[in-house]
GROMACS .gro file of C-alpha atoms in nm:
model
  106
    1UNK     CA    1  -1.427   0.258  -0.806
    2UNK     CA    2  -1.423   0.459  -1.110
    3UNK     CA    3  -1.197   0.285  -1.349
    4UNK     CA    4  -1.062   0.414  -1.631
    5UNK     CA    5  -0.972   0.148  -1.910
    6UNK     CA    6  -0.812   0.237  -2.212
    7UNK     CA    7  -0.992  -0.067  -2.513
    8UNK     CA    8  -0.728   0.043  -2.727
    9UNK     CA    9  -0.423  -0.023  -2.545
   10UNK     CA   10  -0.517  -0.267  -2.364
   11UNK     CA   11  -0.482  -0.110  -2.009
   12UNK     CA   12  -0.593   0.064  -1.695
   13UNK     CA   13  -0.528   0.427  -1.751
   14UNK     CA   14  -0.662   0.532  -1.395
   15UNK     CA   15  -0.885   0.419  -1.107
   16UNK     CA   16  -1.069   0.689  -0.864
   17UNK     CA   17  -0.884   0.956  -1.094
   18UNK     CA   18  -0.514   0.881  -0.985
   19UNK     CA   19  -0.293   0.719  -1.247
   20UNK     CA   20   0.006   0.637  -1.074
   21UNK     CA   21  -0.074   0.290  -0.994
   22UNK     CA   22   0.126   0.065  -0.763
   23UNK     CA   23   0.094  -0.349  -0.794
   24UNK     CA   24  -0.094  -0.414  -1.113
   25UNK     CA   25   0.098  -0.388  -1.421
   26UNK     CA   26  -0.206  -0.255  -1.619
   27UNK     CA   27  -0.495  -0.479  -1.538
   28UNK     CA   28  -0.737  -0.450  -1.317
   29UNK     CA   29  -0.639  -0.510  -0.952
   30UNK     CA   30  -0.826  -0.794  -0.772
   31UNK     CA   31  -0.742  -0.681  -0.423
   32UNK     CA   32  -0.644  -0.332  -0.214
   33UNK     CA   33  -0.609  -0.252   0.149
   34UNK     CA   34  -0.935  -0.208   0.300
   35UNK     CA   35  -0.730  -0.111   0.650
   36UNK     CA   36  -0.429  -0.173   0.823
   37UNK     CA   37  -0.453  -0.147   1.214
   38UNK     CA   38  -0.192  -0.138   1.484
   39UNK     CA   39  -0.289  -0.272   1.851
   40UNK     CA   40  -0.038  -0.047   2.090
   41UNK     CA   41   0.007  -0.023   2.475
   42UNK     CA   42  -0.261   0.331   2.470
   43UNK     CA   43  -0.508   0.179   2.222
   44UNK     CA   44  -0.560   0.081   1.863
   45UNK     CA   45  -0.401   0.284   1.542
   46UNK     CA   46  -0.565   0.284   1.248
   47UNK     CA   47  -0.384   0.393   0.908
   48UNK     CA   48  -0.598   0.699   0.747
   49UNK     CA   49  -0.689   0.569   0.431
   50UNK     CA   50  -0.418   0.847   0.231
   51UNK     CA   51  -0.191   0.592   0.386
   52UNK     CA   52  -0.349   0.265   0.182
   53UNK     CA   53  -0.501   0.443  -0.094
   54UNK     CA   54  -0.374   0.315  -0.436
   55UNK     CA   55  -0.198   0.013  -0.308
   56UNK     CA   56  -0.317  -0.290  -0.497
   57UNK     CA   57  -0.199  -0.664  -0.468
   58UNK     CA   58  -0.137  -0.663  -0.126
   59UNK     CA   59   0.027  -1.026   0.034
   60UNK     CA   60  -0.044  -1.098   0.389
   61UNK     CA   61   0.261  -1.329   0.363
   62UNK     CA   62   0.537  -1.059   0.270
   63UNK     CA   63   0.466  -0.820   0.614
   64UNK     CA   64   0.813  -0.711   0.812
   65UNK     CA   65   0.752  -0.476   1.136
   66UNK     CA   66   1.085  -0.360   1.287
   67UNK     CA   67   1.103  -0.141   1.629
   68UNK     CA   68   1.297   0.134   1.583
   69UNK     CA   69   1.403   0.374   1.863
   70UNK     CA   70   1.200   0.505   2.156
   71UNK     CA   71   0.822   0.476   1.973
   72UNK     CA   72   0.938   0.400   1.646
   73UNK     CA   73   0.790   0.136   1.413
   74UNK     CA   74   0.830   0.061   1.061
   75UNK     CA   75   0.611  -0.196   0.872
   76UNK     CA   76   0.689  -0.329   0.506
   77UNK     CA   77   0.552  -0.509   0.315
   78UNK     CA   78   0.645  -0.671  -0.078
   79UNK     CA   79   0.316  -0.700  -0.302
   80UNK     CA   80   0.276  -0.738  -0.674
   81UNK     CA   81   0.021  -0.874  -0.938
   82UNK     CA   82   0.256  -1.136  -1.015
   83UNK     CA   83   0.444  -0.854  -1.253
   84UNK     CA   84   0.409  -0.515  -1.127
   85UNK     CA   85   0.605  -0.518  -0.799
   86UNK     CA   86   0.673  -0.294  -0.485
   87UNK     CA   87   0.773  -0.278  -0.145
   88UNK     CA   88   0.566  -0.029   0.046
   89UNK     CA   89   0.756   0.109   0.402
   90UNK     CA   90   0.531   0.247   0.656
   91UNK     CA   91   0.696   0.476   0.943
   92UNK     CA   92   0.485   0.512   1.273
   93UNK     CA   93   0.603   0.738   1.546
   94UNK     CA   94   0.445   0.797   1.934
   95UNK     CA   95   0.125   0.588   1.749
   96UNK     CA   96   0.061   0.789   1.429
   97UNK     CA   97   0.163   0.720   1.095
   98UNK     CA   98   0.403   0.947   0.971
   99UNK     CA   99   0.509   0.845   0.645
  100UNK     CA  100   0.488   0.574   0.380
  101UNK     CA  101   0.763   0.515   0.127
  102UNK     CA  102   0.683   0.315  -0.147
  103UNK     CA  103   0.939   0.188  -0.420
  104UNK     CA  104   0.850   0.041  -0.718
  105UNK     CA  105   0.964  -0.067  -1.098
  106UNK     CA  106   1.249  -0.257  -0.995
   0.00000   0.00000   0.00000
């Protein structure tokens, strides 16, 4: 990763060139998602990386997957550093991801 740390301040300005970072409140995150997978009925679904890209601090313990209607799912999830919290809200539908929602600063 190119990391961009700013001596002066005292934080992480950037890492691979985006700056709005979610789940470290300006360190340097220890962990990201590498993948998230989905086994379903026609095979396996794996997130494009867009999806987990700039997600730090994630907890294996916080995960919530909720059926929605027909084939719906929706997987959340509650990381943080310890201080920079989020919830991040994955929609899949007919075994693609369609969106993520992530809210944060609360």
């Amino acid at each position: 990763h190119a990391i961009v740390y700013d001596l002066e301040a005292g934080f992480v300005r950037s890492i691979d060139g985006c700056s709005d970072l979610t789940g470290i409140d300006d360190n340097i995150p220890h962990e990201e998602y590498a993948s998230v997978t989905v086994k379903h009925p026609a095979g396996i679904l794996e997130f494009p990386t867009a999806y987990i890209a700039h997600l730090y601090e994630p907890s294996r313990n916080n995960v919530v997957v909720a059926l929605g209607k027909g084939n719906s799912l929706f997987i959340s999830t509650q990381n943080s550093d310890g201080a920079g919290g989020y919830y991040a809200v994955w929609t899949v539908e007919n075994y693609l991801v369609k969106s993520l929602f992530v809210l944060h600063d609360f």
